[in-house]
Amino acid sequence: DGLGPKATALIPVTADNVTATIDPVTAGLTLNIDKSVDALGTTSMTPSSILHGLGRGTAHQPVLEIDDAALSKALAAVAAKVDRKLVEGSIHYNGLTPVAVTPVIGRALDQARSATLVEDRFQSLAGGPAVTLPVAVSQPKTSPTQIETALTTLAAPAVAGPLHLTYSGTTVDVPPATLASVLTLQAGADGSIKVTADQAKVTAAFVPLLGTLATVTPKDATIRLVNGKPAITPSVSATTPDTSALAGLVPAAVLAPDRTLVVPGRTTDPAFTTTDAQKLGIKEIVSEFQTPHPCCPPRVTNIKTIAGIVNNAIILPGQTFSLNGYVGPRDVARGFVPAPEILEGSETLAVGGGVSQFATTMYNAAFFAGMEDVFHQPHSFWISRYPPGREATVSIPSPDLKWKNTTPYGVLVQSWDDGNFTHVRFWGTKYWHVDDTSSGKTNVTQPVQSYMTPDELSGKKPCVPTSGETGFSITITRTLSLNGTQVGTTQKWVKRYVPQPIHICKPDPTLTPSPGASGSPTPTKSGSAAPTTTPGTSPAPTRKPSTTPTAKP
């Protein structure tokens, strides 16, 4: 009866001049009478037991129970009355009129410490004055006086007139009302009032005033042959208004005496700039080679066509050049015509025939430039206009000619045909020193004579006559040096050529009856030697790279 009213009495609290009360019942603060009596130590309600438990003259604290969750909820309700967000002073515009927002001190109830203080008051059951709860206070950076001063010294002048916006030779005015829609004045980190502009609003309001801007697409630099020499066409960068930087320039401009703002430009460079082109070092002849072609206008047409396609090709440092990959299919639509080519060890007619002349010429230019021989396939038999052991055949889809640029510089290919010779020249920066040797011809074998095959006699396959060529073996070596020091081991290529038959576009006379003869014809042995024919009478190729072409492309 004595403790009950004390345990349920409201607990007054105060926090930064905010007063409230906490109801112990709803806050989970409870006096447990049963446990308090049990703590007295009596075993029954008989007079002797009561006298034994109470007669010793000792004090017994009541048993008080606290529900932490309920108490936290009660204090949260107090905090809702106490807590207040910090408000920094600022200025915004209502139309063209600057309006001040007064700074407000922030405060927050320390609920953890407050819970301890309320628990202590309840456990004392003594009542008394209001419990003072702790409050954390946060001060704004600015004062009302600073805000009032900024109204007249910053906010009003910022919208006192138009802003002159200049970009790419054009000047337009931004009206004061537009300025007011994008500007605010806020406290900086040091507490001073500063004019700021909203980036999204500036972009939306300012850029349309500039009108339709010319669209400039970035263009890569190019390196092409001009008057027989490499020339760089400079790259073109695109410039557009830099709206991200524009907003940051507006505050200073609206307070400047001339109220003028030059819109900054954002430059977008192409993937391949003029500087990139210059770094490739394409400036001098690195190597060149030429091979003769004594006949066959269709072959010359194909050679000129492929030379025109490859001319001006650029191979970057470390890049592998594939002739088939770069040129693509050799077809009539691209200007190629039927001409003799070697197929399965014999000559035939095919669209694009003769382009192995170009492949051989390019192979030698790469050979003497020190480029890596990724893949090349020589002809099955030697063609006398090509260097023995240093020639290449190509077809679609294979074989291909592939070589890798192993220099730190770019390579520009110059290729042309003057009607008598096929030329390939590499432009770049001289890097490798090349030494080469040739073993000469060994294990020479003579050609055999052959006549028209059944397919050639029937017209299924065109007949292409050949003068024949000896077969032989040859070994080519190459050593690369850099600044007088050999790099790597000596490279070696060994080639065995089979004899090219002397093919005659006539029926085999040994299989045709002679006039007046009777009975079956008497055949001769197939592949008999023809010593009366002297193979290899075509003009010889230029073996070493020259420095002066025989004709301009």
Coordinates of C-alpha atoms in Angstrom, one line a residue:
D1 CA 0.0 0.0 0.0
G2 CA 2.9 2.3 0.8
L3 CA 5.1 1.7 -2.3
G4 CA 2.4 1.2 -4.9
P5 CA 1.5 4.9 -5.5
K6 CA 5.2 5.8 -5.6
A7 CA 5.9 3.1 -8.2
T8 CA 3.2 4.3 -10.5
A9 CA 3.7 8.1 -10.1
L10 CA 4.5 10.0 -13.3
I11 CA 8.2 10.9 -13.7
P12 CA 8.7 14.5 -14.9
V13 CA 11.5 15.2 -17.4
T14 CA 13.0 18.3 -19.1
A15 CA 15.2 18.6 -22.1
D16 CA 16.4 21.9 -23.4
N17 CA 13.3 23.7 -22.0
V18 CA 11.0 21.0 -23.4
T19 CA 9.0 19.4 -20.5
A20 CA 7.3 16.0 -20.6
T21 CA 6.3 13.1 -18.2
I22 CA 7.0 9.4 -18.4
D23 CA 4.4 7.0 -17.2
P24 CA 6.2 4.1 -15.4
V25 CA 3.3 1.7 -16.3
T26 CA 3.6 2.3 -20.1
A27 CA 7.4 2.7 -19.9
G28 CA 7.8 -0.8 -18.6
L29 CA 8.9 0.3 -15.1
T30 CA 7.2 -2.1 -12.6
L31 CA 7.3 -2.8 -8.8
N32 CA 7.0 -6.6 -8.3
I33 CA 5.2 -7.0 -4.9
D34 CA 5.4 -10.8 -4.8
K35 CA 9.1 -11.0 -5.5
S36 CA 9.7 -8.2 -3.0
V37 CA 7.9 -10.2 -0.2
D38 CA 9.7 -13.4 -1.1
A39 CA 12.9 -11.6 -0.6
L40 CA 12.1 -11.0 3.1
G41 CA 12.9 -14.6 3.8
T42 CA 9.7 -15.7 5.6
T43 CA 8.6 -19.3 5.1
S44 CA 4.9 -18.8 5.9
M45 CA 2.4 -16.3 7.2
T46 CA 2.4 -17.6 10.8
P47 CA 3.3 -15.0 13.4
S48 CA 6.5 -16.9 14.3
S49 CA 7.7 -17.0 10.7
I50 CA 6.9 -13.3 10.3
L51 CA 8.7 -12.4 13.5
H52 CA 11.7 -14.5 12.3
G53 CA 11.9 -12.8 8.9
L54 CA 11.2 -9.2 10.1
G55 CA 12.5 -9.2 13.6
R56 CA 16.2 -9.1 12.6
G57 CA 16.0 -5.3 11.9
T58 CA 17.4 -5.5 8.4
A59 CA 16.4 -3.5 5.3
H60 CA 15.1 -5.2 2.1
Q61 CA 15.1 -3.4 -1.3
P62 CA 11.9 -3.8 -3.3
V63 CA 12.2 -5.8 -6.5
L64 CA 11.9 -3.4 -9.5
E65 CA 11.6 -4.7 -13.1
I66 CA 12.5 -2.6 -16.2
D67 CA 11.4 -3.4 -19.8
D68 CA 14.1 -1.9 -21.9
A69 CA 12.0 -1.9 -25.1
A70 CA 9.1 -0.2 -23.5
L71 CA 11.4 2.4 -21.9
S72 CA 13.1 3.1 -25.2
K73 CA 9.6 3.6 -26.8
A74 CA 8.7 6.1 -24.1
L75 CA 11.9 8.1 -24.5
A76 CA 11.4 8.1 -28.3
A77 CA 8.2 9.9 -27.8
V78 CA 10.0 12.5 -25.7
A79 CA 12.7 12.8 -28.4
A80 CA 10.0 13.5 -31.0
K81 CA 9.2 16.7 -29.1
V82 CA 12.9 17.6 -28.5
D83 CA 14.7 16.7 -31.7
R84 CA 15.1 19.4 -34.3
K85 CA 17.0 19.3 -37.6
L86 CA 19.8 21.8 -38.1
V87 CA 18.9 24.3 -40.8
E88 CA 21.6 26.3 -42.5
G89 CA 20.7 29.8 -43.5
S90 CA 20.1 30.2 -47.3
I91 CA 18.5 32.5 -49.8
H92 CA 16.3 31.5 -52.7
Y93 CA 14.3 33.5 -55.2
N94 CA 10.6 34.1 -55.4
G95 CA 10.5 35.5 -58.9
L96 CA 13.2 38.1 -58.8
T97 CA 12.9 38.7 -55.1
P98 CA 15.5 37.1 -52.8
V99 CA 13.9 35.3 -49.8
A100 CA 16.0 34.5 -46.7
V101 CA 15.8 31.2 -44.8
T102 CA 16.8 31.8 -41.2
P103 CA 19.3 29.4 -39.7
V104 CA 18.0 27.0 -37.0
I105 CA 20.0 25.3 -34.3
G106 CA 19.8 21.6 -34.4
R107 CA 19.3 19.4 -31.3
A108 CA 18.9 15.7 -30.5
L109 CA 17.9 13.9 -27.3
D110 CA 20.6 11.4 -26.0
Q111 CA 18.2 8.6 -25.5
A112 CA 20.8 6.1 -24.1
R113 CA 21.9 8.4 -21.3
S114 CA 18.3 9.5 -20.7
A115 CA 17.3 5.9 -20.1
T116 CA 19.9 5.5 -17.4
L117 CA 18.7 8.7 -15.6
V118 CA 15.0 7.7 -15.8
E119 CA 15.9 4.2 -14.4
D120 CA 17.8 5.8 -11.5
R121 CA 14.8 8.0 -10.6
F122 CA 12.4 5.0 -10.7
Q123 CA 14.6 2.8 -8.6
S124 CA 14.8 5.5 -5.9
L125 CA 11.0 5.7 -5.6
A126 CA 11.7 9.1 -4.0
G127 CA 10.0 11.4 -6.4
G128 CA 11.4 14.9 -6.7
P129 CA 12.0 17.6 -9.4
A130 CA 12.0 16.9 -13.1
V131 CA 14.8 14.8 -14.4
T132 CA 17.1 16.8 -16.8
L133 CA 17.8 14.8 -19.9
P134 CA 20.9 15.3 -22.0
V135 CA 20.6 17.0 -25.4
A136 CA 23.2 17.3 -28.2
V137 CA 23.1 20.7 -29.8
S138 CA 24.5 21.5 -33.4
Q139 CA 25.1 25.1 -34.4
P140 CA 24.6 26.3 -38.0
K141 CA 27.6 27.7 -39.8
T142 CA 25.9 31.0 -40.6
S143 CA 24.1 33.6 -38.5
P144 CA 20.9 35.5 -39.2
T145 CA 23.1 38.6 -39.6
Q146 CA 25.2 37.0 -42.4
I147 CA 22.0 36.0 -44.2
E148 CA 20.6 39.5 -44.0
T149 CA 23.8 40.9 -45.3
A150 CA 24.0 38.5 -48.3
L151 CA 20.5 39.5 -49.3
T152 CA 21.7 43.0 -50.3
T153 CA 25.3 42.3 -51.3
L154 CA 24.9 39.0 -53.2
A155 CA 21.4 37.9 -53.9
A156 CA 20.1 41.2 -55.3
P157 CA 23.1 42.0 -57.6
A158 CA 23.1 38.5 -59.0
V159 CA 19.8 39.1 -60.8
A160 CA 20.2 42.8 -61.4
G161 CA 20.6 42.3 -65.1
P162 CA 21.0 39.7 -67.9
L163 CA 24.1 37.5 -68.2
H164 CA 25.9 37.7 -71.5
L165 CA 26.6 34.2 -72.7
T166 CA 29.3 33.7 -75.4
Y167 CA 30.1 30.5 -77.3
S168 CA 31.8 29.9 -80.6
G169 CA 31.6 33.6 -81.7
T170 CA 27.9 33.9 -80.7
T171 CA 26.6 36.0 -77.7
V172 CA 23.1 35.7 -76.2
D173 CA 21.6 37.2 -73.1
V174 CA 20.2 35.1 -70.2
P175 CA 17.3 37.0 -68.7
P176 CA 17.3 37.8 -64.9
A177 CA 14.3 35.6 -64.4
T178 CA 16.2 32.6 -65.9
L179 CA 19.1 33.4 -63.6
A180 CA 16.9 33.5 -60.6
S181 CA 15.5 30.0 -61.5
V182 CA 18.9 28.4 -61.4
L183 CA 20.6 30.3 -58.5
T184 CA 20.6 29.8 -54.7
L185 CA 22.7 31.2 -51.9
Q186 CA 24.0 28.7 -49.4
A187 CA 26.6 28.5 -46.6
G188 CA 29.9 27.2 -47.6
A189 CA 32.2 25.0 -45.5
D190 CA 33.7 28.1 -43.8
G191 CA 30.2 29.5 -43.0
S192 CA 30.3 32.2 -45.6
I193 CA 27.4 32.7 -48.0
K194 CA 28.1 31.8 -51.5
V195 CA 26.1 31.9 -54.8
T196 CA 25.6 28.5 -56.4
A197 CA 24.0 27.3 -59.7
D198 CA 22.2 24.1 -60.2
Q199 CA 23.9 22.1 -63.0
A200 CA 20.8 20.4 -64.4
K201 CA 18.9 23.6 -64.4
V202 CA 21.7 25.5 -66.1
T203 CA 22.0 22.9 -68.8
A204 CA 18.3 22.9 -69.5
A205 CA 17.9 26.7 -69.5
F206 CA 21.2 28.0 -71.0
V207 CA 22.1 25.6 -73.9
P208 CA 18.8 26.2 -75.8
L209 CA 19.6 29.9 -75.8
L210 CA 22.7 29.2 -77.9
G211 CA 20.5 27.9 -80.8
T212 CA 21.4 25.0 -83.1
L213 CA 25.0 24.2 -82.8
A214 CA 27.0 22.6 -85.7
T215 CA 27.7 19.0 -85.1
V216 CA 31.4 18.1 -85.5
T217 CA 32.2 14.4 -85.7
P218 CA 35.8 13.4 -84.6
K219 CA 37.9 12.2 -87.5
D220 CA 41.0 10.0 -87.3
A221 CA 44.3 11.2 -88.6
T222 CA 45.3 9.4 -91.8
I223 CA 48.6 8.6 -93.3
R224 CA 48.6 8.2 -97.1
L225 CA 51.0 8.6 -100.0
V226 CA 51.0 12.0 -101.6
N227 CA 53.3 12.5 -104.6
G228 CA 55.0 9.2 -103.7
K229 CA 55.7 10.1 -100.1
P230 CA 53.8 9.5 -96.8
A231 CA 51.8 12.5 -95.6
I232 CA 49.7 12.9 -92.5
T233 CA 46.2 14.4 -92.7
P234 CA 45.6 15.8 -89.2
S235 CA 42.9 14.4 -87.0
V236 CA 39.8 16.5 -86.2
S237 CA 38.5 16.8 -82.6
A238 CA 34.9 17.6 -81.8
T239 CA 34.1 20.5 -79.5
T240 CA 30.7 20.8 -77.6
P241 CA 29.6 23.0 -74.8
D242 CA 30.9 21.7 -71.5
T243 CA 27.7 22.0 -69.4
S244 CA 29.2 20.3 -66.4
A245 CA 31.8 23.1 -66.1
L246 CA 29.3 25.8 -67.1
A247 CA 27.3 25.7 -63.9
G248 CA 30.5 26.3 -61.8
L249 CA 31.3 29.5 -63.8
V250 CA 27.9 31.1 -63.4
P251 CA 28.2 32.4 -59.8
A252 CA 31.3 34.5 -60.5
A253 CA 30.0 35.7 -63.8
V254 CA 26.7 37.1 -62.4
L255 CA 28.7 39.2 -59.9
A256 CA 31.3 40.4 -62.3
P257 CA 31.1 44.0 -63.6
D258 CA 30.7 42.9 -67.3
R259 CA 28.3 40.0 -66.5
T260 CA 29.9 38.0 -69.3
L261 CA 30.4 34.2 -69.4
V262 CA 32.4 32.4 -72.1
V263 CA 31.0 28.9 -72.3
P264 CA 33.8 26.4 -72.1
G265 CA 34.1 23.7 -74.7
R266 CA 34.6 20.0 -74.2
T267 CA 37.0 18.4 -76.7
T268 CA 36.5 14.8 -77.8
D269 CA 39.5 13.4 -79.6
P270 CA 39.2 10.6 -82.3
A271 CA 40.7 7.2 -81.6
F272 CA 43.7 7.9 -83.8
T273 CA 45.1 11.5 -83.4
T274 CA 47.7 13.4 -85.3
T275 CA 50.1 12.7 -82.4
D276 CA 49.4 9.0 -82.7
A277 CA 50.2 9.2 -86.4
Q278 CA 53.5 11.1 -85.8
K279 CA 54.6 8.5 -83.2
L280 CA 54.4 5.7 -85.8
G281 CA 57.5 7.2 -87.4
I282 CA 56.5 6.6 -91.0
K283 CA 59.0 8.8 -92.7
E284 CA 61.6 6.9 -94.7
I285 CA 62.0 3.9 -97.0
V286 CA 62.7 0.8 -94.9
S287 CA 62.9 -1.7 -97.8
E288 CA 61.6 -2.3 -101.3
F289 CA 61.6 -5.1 -103.9
Q290 CA 60.6 -5.6 -107.5
T291 CA 59.9 -8.6 -109.7
P292 CA 59.6 -8.7 -113.5
H293 CA 56.7 -10.1 -115.5
P294 CA 57.5 -10.6 -119.1
C295 CA 54.1 -11.6 -120.4
C296 CA 50.4 -12.0 -120.1
P297 CA 48.2 -8.9 -119.9
P298 CA 45.5 -10.6 -117.8
R299 CA 48.1 -11.3 -115.1
V300 CA 49.3 -7.7 -115.2
T301 CA 45.6 -6.6 -114.7
N302 CA 45.3 -8.8 -111.6
I303 CA 48.7 -7.6 -110.3
K304 CA 47.7 -4.0 -110.7
T305 CA 44.4 -4.6 -109.1
I306 CA 45.8 -6.2 -105.9
A307 CA 48.6 -3.7 -105.8
G308 CA 46.0 -0.9 -105.8
I309 CA 44.1 -2.5 -103.0
V310 CA 47.1 -3.0 -100.7
N311 CA 48.7 0.4 -101.6
N312 CA 48.5 2.7 -98.4
A313 CA 48.0 -0.2 -96.1
I314 CA 49.3 0.5 -92.6
I315 CA 50.6 -2.2 -90.3
L316 CA 51.0 -1.1 -86.7
P317 CA 53.9 -2.2 -84.4
G318 CA 53.3 -5.8 -83.4
Q319 CA 50.5 -6.3 -85.9
T320 CA 50.4 -9.2 -88.3
F321 CA 49.5 -8.5 -91.9
S322 CA 47.5 -11.2 -93.8
L323 CA 47.3 -10.7 -97.6
N324 CA 44.2 -12.7 -97.9
G325 CA 42.6 -11.1 -94.9
Y326 CA 43.4 -7.6 -96.2
V327 CA 42.5 -8.1 -99.9
G328 CA 39.6 -10.5 -99.5
P329 CA 38.2 -12.6 -102.4
R330 CA 39.7 -12.0 -105.8
D331 CA 36.6 -11.8 -108.0
V332 CA 35.3 -10.1 -111.2
A333 CA 33.3 -7.6 -109.3
R334 CA 36.5 -6.1 -107.8
G335 CA 38.3 -6.0 -111.2
F336 CA 40.1 -9.3 -111.2
V337 CA 40.1 -11.3 -114.5
P338 CA 40.9 -14.9 -115.6
A339 CA 44.7 -15.5 -115.9
P340 CA 47.1 -18.4 -115.6
E341 CA 47.8 -19.6 -112.1
I342 CA 49.5 -22.7 -110.6
L343 CA 47.0 -25.2 -109.2
E344 CA 48.0 -28.7 -107.8
G345 CA 51.4 -28.5 -109.5
S346 CA 50.3 -27.4 -113.0
E347 CA 49.2 -24.2 -114.6
T348 CA 45.6 -23.4 -115.3
L349 CA 43.3 -20.3 -115.8
A350 CA 41.5 -18.8 -112.8
V351 CA 40.0 -15.4 -111.9
G352 CA 42.8 -13.5 -110.0
G353 CA 45.6 -15.6 -111.5
G354 CA 49.0 -14.1 -111.2
V355 CA 48.6 -12.4 -107.8
S356 CA 51.4 -14.7 -106.5
Q357 CA 53.7 -12.2 -108.3
F358 CA 52.5 -9.6 -105.9
A359 CA 52.8 -12.0 -102.9
T360 CA 56.4 -12.8 -103.8
T361 CA 57.3 -9.2 -104.2
M362 CA 55.8 -8.3 -100.8
Y363 CA 57.4 -11.3 -99.2
N364 CA 60.8 -10.1 -100.2
A365 CA 60.1 -6.5 -99.0
A366 CA 59.1 -8.0 -95.6
F367 CA 62.2 -10.3 -95.7
F368 CA 64.6 -7.5 -96.2
A369 CA 62.8 -5.2 -93.7
G370 CA 63.5 -7.8 -91.0
M371 CA 59.8 -8.6 -90.5
E372 CA 58.8 -11.9 -88.9
D373 CA 57.8 -14.6 -91.4
V374 CA 54.5 -15.8 -89.8
F375 CA 53.5 -18.0 -92.8
H376 CA 54.4 -18.3 -96.5
Q377 CA 54.2 -21.2 -99.0
P378 CA 56.6 -21.3 -101.9
H379 CA 55.5 -22.7 -105.3
S380 CA 55.9 -26.4 -105.9
F381 CA 58.3 -25.7 -108.8
W382 CA 60.5 -22.7 -109.4
I383 CA 59.4 -19.8 -111.6
S384 CA 62.4 -18.1 -113.0
R385 CA 61.2 -14.6 -112.5
Y386 CA 61.2 -15.1 -108.8
P387 CA 64.3 -15.3 -106.4
P388 CA 65.0 -19.1 -105.8
G389 CA 63.8 -20.0 -102.2
R390 CA 62.3 -16.5 -101.6
E391 CA 58.9 -16.5 -103.2
A392 CA 55.3 -17.1 -102.1
T393 CA 52.1 -18.4 -103.6
V394 CA 48.6 -17.4 -102.4
S395 CA 45.1 -18.5 -103.1
I396 CA 41.7 -18.2 -101.5
P397 CA 41.2 -19.4 -98.7
S398 CA 44.7 -20.7 -98.5
P399 CA 47.6 -20.6 -98.7
D400 CA 48.1 -17.1 -97.3
L401 CA 51.0 -14.7 -96.9
K402 CA 51.4 -13.5 -93.3
W403 CA 54.1 -11.4 -91.8
K404 CA 54.4 -9.5 -88.5
N405 CA 55.7 -6.0 -87.9
T406 CA 58.5 -6.6 -85.3
T407 CA 59.6 -3.0 -85.1
P408 CA 58.4 -0.3 -82.7
Y409 CA 57.3 1.8 -85.7
G410 CA 54.4 1.7 -88.2
V411 CA 54.8 0.4 -91.8
L412 CA 53.0 2.0 -94.7
V413 CA 52.9 -0.2 -97.8
Q414 CA 53.5 1.4 -101.2
S415 CA 52.7 -0.9 -104.0
W416 CA 52.3 -0.5 -107.8
D417 CA 52.9 -2.1 -111.1
D418 CA 54.5 -0.3 -114.0
G419 CA 53.5 -2.8 -116.7
N420 CA 56.9 -4.6 -116.6
F421 CA 57.8 -4.8 -112.9
T422 CA 55.8 -5.3 -109.7
H423 CA 57.0 -3.0 -106.9
V424 CA 56.4 -3.1 -103.1
R425 CA 58.0 -0.5 -100.9
F426 CA 57.8 -0.3 -97.1
W427 CA 57.9 3.2 -95.4
G428 CA 58.6 3.6 -91.7
T429 CA 61.8 4.0 -89.6
K430 CA 64.8 1.8 -90.3
Y431 CA 65.3 -0.6 -87.4
W432 CA 66.7 -4.0 -88.3
H433 CA 69.9 -4.7 -90.2
V434 CA 69.5 -7.8 -92.4
D435 CA 72.2 -10.1 -93.6
D436 CA 71.2 -13.0 -95.9
T437 CA 72.8 -15.9 -97.8
S438 CA 71.7 -18.4 -100.5
S439 CA 73.3 -21.8 -100.9
G440 CA 72.8 -21.9 -104.6
K441 CA 71.0 -24.7 -106.4
T442 CA 71.8 -28.3 -105.5
N443 CA 70.4 -31.7 -106.5
V444 CA 69.3 -30.4 -109.9
T445 CA 66.7 -32.5 -111.8
Q446 CA 65.5 -32.1 -115.4
P447 CA 61.9 -31.4 -116.4
V448 CA 59.8 -33.9 -118.4
Q449 CA 57.7 -33.3 -121.4
S450 CA 53.9 -33.7 -121.4
Y451 CA 51.0 -33.2 -123.8
M452 CA 47.3 -32.4 -123.4
T453 CA 45.4 -34.3 -120.8
P454 CA 41.9 -35.8 -121.6
D455 CA 40.2 -32.9 -119.8
E456 CA 42.2 -30.4 -121.9
L457 CA 41.4 -32.3 -125.1
S458 CA 37.7 -32.3 -124.2
G459 CA 37.7 -28.6 -123.3
K460 CA 36.8 -29.2 -119.7
K461 CA 40.1 -27.6 -118.7
P462 CA 42.0 -24.9 -120.5
C463 CA 45.5 -25.9 -121.7
V464 CA 48.3 -23.6 -120.6
P465 CA 51.7 -24.3 -122.3
T466 CA 54.8 -24.2 -120.1
S467 CA 58.5 -24.1 -121.2
G468 CA 59.6 -26.2 -118.2
E469 CA 62.0 -25.6 -115.4
T470 CA 64.6 -27.7 -113.5
G471 CA 64.0 -29.0 -110.0
F472 CA 66.6 -28.3 -107.3
S473 CA 67.1 -27.7 -103.6
I474 CA 68.2 -24.4 -102.0
T475 CA 68.8 -23.0 -98.5
I476 CA 68.1 -19.4 -97.6
T477 CA 69.4 -17.8 -94.3
R478 CA 68.8 -14.5 -92.6
T479 CA 70.4 -12.8 -89.6
L480 CA 68.9 -9.8 -87.8
S481 CA 71.0 -7.3 -86.0
L482 CA 70.2 -4.2 -83.9
N483 CA 72.8 -1.5 -83.3
G484 CA 75.5 -3.9 -84.4
T485 CA 74.4 -6.8 -82.2
Q486 CA 72.8 -9.9 -83.6
V487 CA 69.3 -10.6 -82.3
G488 CA 68.3 -14.2 -82.0
T489 CA 69.7 -17.1 -84.0
T490 CA 70.2 -17.3 -87.7
Q491 CA 67.0 -18.1 -89.5
K492 CA 67.0 -20.8 -92.2
W493 CA 64.5 -21.8 -94.9
V494 CA 65.1 -25.0 -97.0
K495 CA 63.1 -25.5 -100.2
R496 CA 63.0 -28.4 -102.6
Y497 CA 61.5 -27.5 -106.0
V498 CA 60.2 -30.3 -108.3
P499 CA 60.8 -29.9 -112.0
Q500 CA 58.1 -28.1 -114.0
P501 CA 57.0 -30.2 -117.0
I502 CA 57.4 -28.9 -120.5
H503 CA 53.7 -28.9 -121.3
I504 CA 52.8 -28.8 -125.0
C505 CA 49.2 -27.9 -125.9
K506 CA 48.9 -30.6 -128.6
P507 CA 47.7 -34.2 -128.6
D508 CA 50.4 -36.7 -127.8
P509 CA 51.7 -37.6 -131.3
T510 CA 52.8 -41.1 -130.1
L511 CA 49.2 -41.9 -129.5
T512 CA 48.0 -40.7 -133.0
P513 CA 48.4 -43.0 -136.1
S514 CA 50.8 -41.7 -138.8
P515 CA 49.4 -41.3 -142.3
G516 CA 49.6 -44.6 -144.2
A517 CA 50.5 -46.6 -141.1
S518 CA 48.5 -49.7 -140.1
G519 CA 47.6 -51.1 -136.8
S520 CA 47.5 -49.4 -133.3
P521 CA 49.8 -46.5 -132.5
T522 CA 52.9 -47.2 -130.6
P523 CA 53.0 -45.0 -127.4
T524 CA 56.1 -43.5 -125.9
K525 CA 57.0 -43.6 -122.3
S526 CA 55.2 -40.9 -120.3
G527 CA 57.4 -38.2 -118.9
S528 CA 60.4 -38.6 -121.2
A529 CA 63.1 -36.0 -120.8
A530 CA 63.4 -33.2 -123.2
P531 CA 67.0 -32.1 -123.4
T532 CA 66.4 -29.9 -126.4
T533 CA 64.5 -27.3 -124.4
T534 CA 66.4 -24.8 -122.3
P535 CA 64.4 -23.9 -119.2
G536 CA 64.5 -20.7 -117.2
T537 CA 64.9 -18.2 -120.0
S538 CA 62.7 -15.5 -118.4
P539 CA 64.2 -12.3 -117.0
A540 CA 65.8 -12.7 -113.6
P541 CA 64.4 -10.8 -110.5
T542 CA 66.0 -8.0 -108.6
R543 CA 67.5 -9.9 -105.6
K544 CA 68.6 -7.2 -103.2
P545 CA 66.3 -4.2 -102.2
S546 CA 67.0 -1.1 -104.3
T547 CA 66.6 2.5 -103.2
T548 CA 65.2 3.9 -106.5
P549 CA 62.1 2.5 -108.1
T550 CA 62.1 1.9 -111.9
A551 CA 58.9 3.8 -112.2
K552 CA 56.6 5.8 -110.0
P553 CA 53.3 4.3 -108.9

